[in-house]
XYZ file of C-alpha atoms in Angstrom:
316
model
C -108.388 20.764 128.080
C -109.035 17.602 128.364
C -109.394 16.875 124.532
C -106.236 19.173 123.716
C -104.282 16.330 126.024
C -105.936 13.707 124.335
C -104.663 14.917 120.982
C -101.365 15.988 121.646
C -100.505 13.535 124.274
C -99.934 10.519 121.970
C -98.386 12.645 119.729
C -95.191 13.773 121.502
C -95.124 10.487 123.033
C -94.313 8.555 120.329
C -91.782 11.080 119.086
C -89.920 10.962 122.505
C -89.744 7.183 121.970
C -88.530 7.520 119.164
C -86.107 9.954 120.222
C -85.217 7.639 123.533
C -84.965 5.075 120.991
C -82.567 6.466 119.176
C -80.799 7.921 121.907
C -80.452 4.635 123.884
C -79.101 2.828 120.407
C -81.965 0.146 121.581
C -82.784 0.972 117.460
C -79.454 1.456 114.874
C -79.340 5.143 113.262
C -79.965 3.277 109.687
C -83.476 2.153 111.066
C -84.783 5.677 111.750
C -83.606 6.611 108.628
C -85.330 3.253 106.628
C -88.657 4.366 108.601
C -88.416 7.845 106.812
C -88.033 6.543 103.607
C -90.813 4.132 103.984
C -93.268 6.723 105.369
C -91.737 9.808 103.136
C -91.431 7.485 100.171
C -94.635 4.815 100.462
C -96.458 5.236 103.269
C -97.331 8.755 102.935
C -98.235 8.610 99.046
C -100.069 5.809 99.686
C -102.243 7.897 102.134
C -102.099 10.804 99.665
C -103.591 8.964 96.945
C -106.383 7.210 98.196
C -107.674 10.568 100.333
C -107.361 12.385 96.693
C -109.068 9.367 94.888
C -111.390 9.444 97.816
C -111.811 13.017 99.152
C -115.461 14.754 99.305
C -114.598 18.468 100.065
C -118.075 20.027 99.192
C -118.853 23.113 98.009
C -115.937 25.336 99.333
C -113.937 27.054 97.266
C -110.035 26.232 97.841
C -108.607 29.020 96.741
C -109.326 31.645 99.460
C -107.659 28.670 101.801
C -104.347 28.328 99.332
C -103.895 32.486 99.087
C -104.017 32.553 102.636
C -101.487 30.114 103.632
C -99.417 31.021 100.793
C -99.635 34.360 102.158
C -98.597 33.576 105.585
C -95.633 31.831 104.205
C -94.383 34.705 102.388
C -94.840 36.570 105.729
C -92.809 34.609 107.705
C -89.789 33.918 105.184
C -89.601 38.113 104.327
C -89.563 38.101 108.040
C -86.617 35.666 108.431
C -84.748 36.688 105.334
C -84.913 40.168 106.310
C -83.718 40.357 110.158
C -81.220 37.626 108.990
C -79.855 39.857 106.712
C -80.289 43.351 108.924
C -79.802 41.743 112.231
C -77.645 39.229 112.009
C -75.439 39.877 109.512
C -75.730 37.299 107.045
C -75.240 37.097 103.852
C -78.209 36.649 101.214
C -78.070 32.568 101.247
C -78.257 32.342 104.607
C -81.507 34.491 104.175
C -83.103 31.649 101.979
C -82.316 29.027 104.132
C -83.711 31.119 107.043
C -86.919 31.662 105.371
C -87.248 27.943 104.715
C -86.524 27.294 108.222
C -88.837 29.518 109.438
C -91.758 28.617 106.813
C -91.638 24.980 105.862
C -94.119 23.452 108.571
C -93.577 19.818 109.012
C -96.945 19.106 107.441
C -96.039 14.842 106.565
C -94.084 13.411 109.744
C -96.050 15.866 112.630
C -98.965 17.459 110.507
C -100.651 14.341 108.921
C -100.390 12.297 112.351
C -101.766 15.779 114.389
C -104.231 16.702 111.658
C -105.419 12.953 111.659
C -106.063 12.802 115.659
C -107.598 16.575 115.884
C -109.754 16.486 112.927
C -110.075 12.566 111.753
C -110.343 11.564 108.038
C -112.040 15.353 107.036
C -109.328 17.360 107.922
C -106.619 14.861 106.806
C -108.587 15.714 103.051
C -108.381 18.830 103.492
C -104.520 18.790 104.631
C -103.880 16.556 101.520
C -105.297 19.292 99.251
C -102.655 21.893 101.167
C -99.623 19.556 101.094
C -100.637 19.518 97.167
C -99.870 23.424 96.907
C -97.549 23.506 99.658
C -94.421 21.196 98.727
C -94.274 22.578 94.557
C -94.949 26.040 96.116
C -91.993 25.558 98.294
C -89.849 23.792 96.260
C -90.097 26.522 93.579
C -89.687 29.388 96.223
C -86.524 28.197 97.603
C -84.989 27.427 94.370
C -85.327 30.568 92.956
C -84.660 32.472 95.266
C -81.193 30.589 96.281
C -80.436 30.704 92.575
C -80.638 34.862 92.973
C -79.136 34.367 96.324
C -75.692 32.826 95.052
C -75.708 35.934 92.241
C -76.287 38.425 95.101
C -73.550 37.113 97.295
C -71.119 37.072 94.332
C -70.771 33.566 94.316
C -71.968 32.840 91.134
C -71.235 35.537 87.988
C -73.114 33.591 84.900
C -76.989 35.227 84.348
C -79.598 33.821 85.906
C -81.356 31.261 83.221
C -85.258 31.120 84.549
C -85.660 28.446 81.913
C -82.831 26.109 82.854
C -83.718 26.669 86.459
C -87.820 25.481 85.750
C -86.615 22.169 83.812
C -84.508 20.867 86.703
C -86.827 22.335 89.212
C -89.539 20.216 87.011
C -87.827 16.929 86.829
C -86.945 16.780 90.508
C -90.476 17.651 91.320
C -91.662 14.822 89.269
C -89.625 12.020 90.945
C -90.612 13.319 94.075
C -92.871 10.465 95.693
C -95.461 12.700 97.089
C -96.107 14.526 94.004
C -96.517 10.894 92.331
C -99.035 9.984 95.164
C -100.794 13.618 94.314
C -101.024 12.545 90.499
C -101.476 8.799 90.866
C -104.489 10.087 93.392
C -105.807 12.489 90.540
C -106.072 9.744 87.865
C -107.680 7.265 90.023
C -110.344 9.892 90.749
C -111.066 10.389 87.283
C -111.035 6.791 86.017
C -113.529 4.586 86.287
C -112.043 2.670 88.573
C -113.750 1.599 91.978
C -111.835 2.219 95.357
C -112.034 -1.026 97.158
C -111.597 -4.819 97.058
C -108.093 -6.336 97.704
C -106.257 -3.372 96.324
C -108.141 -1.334 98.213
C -107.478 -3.291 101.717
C -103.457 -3.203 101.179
C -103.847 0.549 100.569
C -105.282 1.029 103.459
C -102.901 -1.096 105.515
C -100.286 0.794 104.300
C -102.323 4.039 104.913
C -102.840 2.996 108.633
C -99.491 2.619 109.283
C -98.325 6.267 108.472
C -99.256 8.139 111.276
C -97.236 6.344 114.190
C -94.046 5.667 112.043
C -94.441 9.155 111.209
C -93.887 10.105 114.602
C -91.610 7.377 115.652
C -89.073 7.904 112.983
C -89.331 11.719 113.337
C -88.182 11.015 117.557
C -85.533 8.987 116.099
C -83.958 11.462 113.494
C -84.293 14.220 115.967
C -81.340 12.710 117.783
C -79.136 13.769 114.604
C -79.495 17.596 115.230
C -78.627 19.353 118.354
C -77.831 22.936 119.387
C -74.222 24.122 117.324
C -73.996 27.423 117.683
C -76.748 29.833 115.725
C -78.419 29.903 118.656
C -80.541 33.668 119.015
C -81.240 33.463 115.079
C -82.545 29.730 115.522
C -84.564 30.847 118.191
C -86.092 33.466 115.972
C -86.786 31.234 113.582
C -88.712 28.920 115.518
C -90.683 31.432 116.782
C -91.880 32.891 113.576
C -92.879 29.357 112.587
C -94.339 28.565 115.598
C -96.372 32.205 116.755
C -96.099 34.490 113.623
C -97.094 31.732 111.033
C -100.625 30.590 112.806
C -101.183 33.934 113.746
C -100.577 35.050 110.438
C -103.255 32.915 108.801
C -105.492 33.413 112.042
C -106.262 36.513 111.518
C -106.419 35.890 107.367
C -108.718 33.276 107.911
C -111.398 34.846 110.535
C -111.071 38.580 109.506
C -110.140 38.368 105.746
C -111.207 35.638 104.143
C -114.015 33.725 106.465
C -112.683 30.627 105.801
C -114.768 27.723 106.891
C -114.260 26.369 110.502
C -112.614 22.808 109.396
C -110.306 24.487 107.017
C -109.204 27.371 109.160
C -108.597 24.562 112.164
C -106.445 22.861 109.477
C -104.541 25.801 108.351
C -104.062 27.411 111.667
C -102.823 23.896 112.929
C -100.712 23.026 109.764
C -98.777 26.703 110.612
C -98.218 25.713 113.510
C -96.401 22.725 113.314
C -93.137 23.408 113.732
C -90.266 23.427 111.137
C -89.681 20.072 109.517
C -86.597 18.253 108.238
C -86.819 19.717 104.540
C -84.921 23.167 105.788
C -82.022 20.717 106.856
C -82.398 18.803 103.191
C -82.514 22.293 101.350
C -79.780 23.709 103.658
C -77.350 20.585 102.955
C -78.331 20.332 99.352
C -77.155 24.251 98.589
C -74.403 23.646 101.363
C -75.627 26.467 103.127
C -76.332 27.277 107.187
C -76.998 23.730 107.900
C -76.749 24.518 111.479
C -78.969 27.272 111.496
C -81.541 25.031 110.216
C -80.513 22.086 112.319
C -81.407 24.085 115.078
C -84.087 25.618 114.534
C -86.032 22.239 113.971
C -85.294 21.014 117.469
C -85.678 24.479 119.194
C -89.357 24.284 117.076
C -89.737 20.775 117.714
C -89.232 21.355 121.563
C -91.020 24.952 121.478
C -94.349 23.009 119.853
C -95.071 21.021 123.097
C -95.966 24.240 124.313
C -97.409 26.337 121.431
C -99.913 23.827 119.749
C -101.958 22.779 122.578
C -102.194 26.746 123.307
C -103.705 27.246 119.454
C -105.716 23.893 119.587
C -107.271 25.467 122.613
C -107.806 28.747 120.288
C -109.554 26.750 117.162
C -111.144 23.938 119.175
């Protein structure tokens, strides 16, 4: 238990101060949101370069590791989608932007800090080569699916153009920063070029600082949502991210698929991180249940103090 404190401990720490922060105005609003954009937009592809550039995974074969989380995603957002729809009445874009709340893990601002403390610079490699599948994966998913969404409800009567959809889908994806990190990470692994020296040294000063502004500016932006309405479908939500979604790949991972131990620890832990702020992002960029996302990230957020040391005691 002890180790499970040690771990989490500093974790939620600096996200309350953050949030206390925030909440106290001893910090502006703006300078949450400039500590997101630096870890979201440098910090983190910083990171996510060198570990790619740098990354010694061994023998194992990935792909057993990407079905299975891609798996448990799909579980979780059929889940959502579907008692949104049955249960609660709602009408076929709510049902995407359920299944993005209840799917999309915060893997950058909690998972890379959590991953980093439980598992050290191995299972932040390992985590690197999921947030690699994970955010195009997701991306797509949502995209689609909202585009067939908007048909369903009747809001939109022109055919759905696949190709059109793909090429806008494709450029956003490619001025996305942590996709650049990914790529920048790939070609400096297959060049001839040394890590080290000076560049090497400012990379990882800039890598070093990702984990606790991470957490900080996460506390601080956490002080944006609250609970407006929504409130037994958020609740749902965050528990399918937070129960279904490790137990999901839990059970893929030891009775399925054997993963190996480091990269079932890193899966199960990556599901469980509760939902990040991309299902409010999605939600406000198709102008759809923003406050059903809104609150399911801070009833996840709060519902993780509990749930994650429980599975950390499960994998550890």
């Amino acid at each position: 238990m002890g180790t499970i404190i040690d771990i989490i401990a500093p974790v939620f720490a600096l996200i309350a101060l953050g949030y206390v922060t925030a909440r106290f105005k001893f910090l502006p609003e703006a300078a949450g949101d400039g500590l997101a954009q630096f870890v979201v937009k440098l910090a983190v592809p910083v990171l996510l370069m060198r570990s790619i550039a740098t990354a010694q995974l061994g023998d194992v074969n990935p792909w057993g590791f990407l079905f299975a989380y891609g798996i448990t995603v799909i579980v979780a957002w059929a889940l959502a989608g579907a008692i949104i729809v049955a249960v609660f009445k709602r009408g076929w874009r709510a049902s995407v932007i359920a299944g993005v709340s209840a799917s999309f893990s915060n893997l950058v601002l909690l998972g890379i800090p959590l991953i980093e403390r439980a598992f050290g610079e191995p299972g932040l490699q390992v985590l690197f080569f999921l947030i690699s599948f994970h955010l195009p994966f997701m991306m797509t998913l949502s995209t689609f699916l909202m585009e067939h969404a908007v048909r369903a409800d009747g809001v939109e009567k022109s055919p759905l153009r696949p190709l059109a959809i793909a090429k806008t889908l494709a450029r956003n994806l490619a001025l996305n920063p942590i996709i650049i990190g990914i790529v920048a990470g790939l070609l400096w692994r297959f060049s001839s070029v040394p890590y080290g020296g000076l560049p090497g040294d400012v990379i990882d000063a800039l890598a070093r600082t990702t984990g606790p502004l991470a957490l900080f500016s996460l506390g601080m932006g956490l002080i944006k949502y609250g609970i407006k309405g929504n409130l037994a479908p958020a609740l749902m939500l965050a528990g399918l991210s937070l129960i279904v979604m490790p137990a999901t790949i839990y059970i893929l991972g030891t009775l399925v698929l054997a993963l190996p131990p480091l990269w079932l620890q890193v899966a199960v832990l990556s599901a469980a991180s509760p939902t990040g702020m991309n299902a409010y992002l999605i939600a406000t960029y198709f102008n759809r249940a923003q406050g059903l996302a809104t609150n399911t990230i801070i009833l996840a957020t709060l519902g993780s103090v509990v749930t994650l040391p429980l599975w950390l005691s499960l994998i550890l």
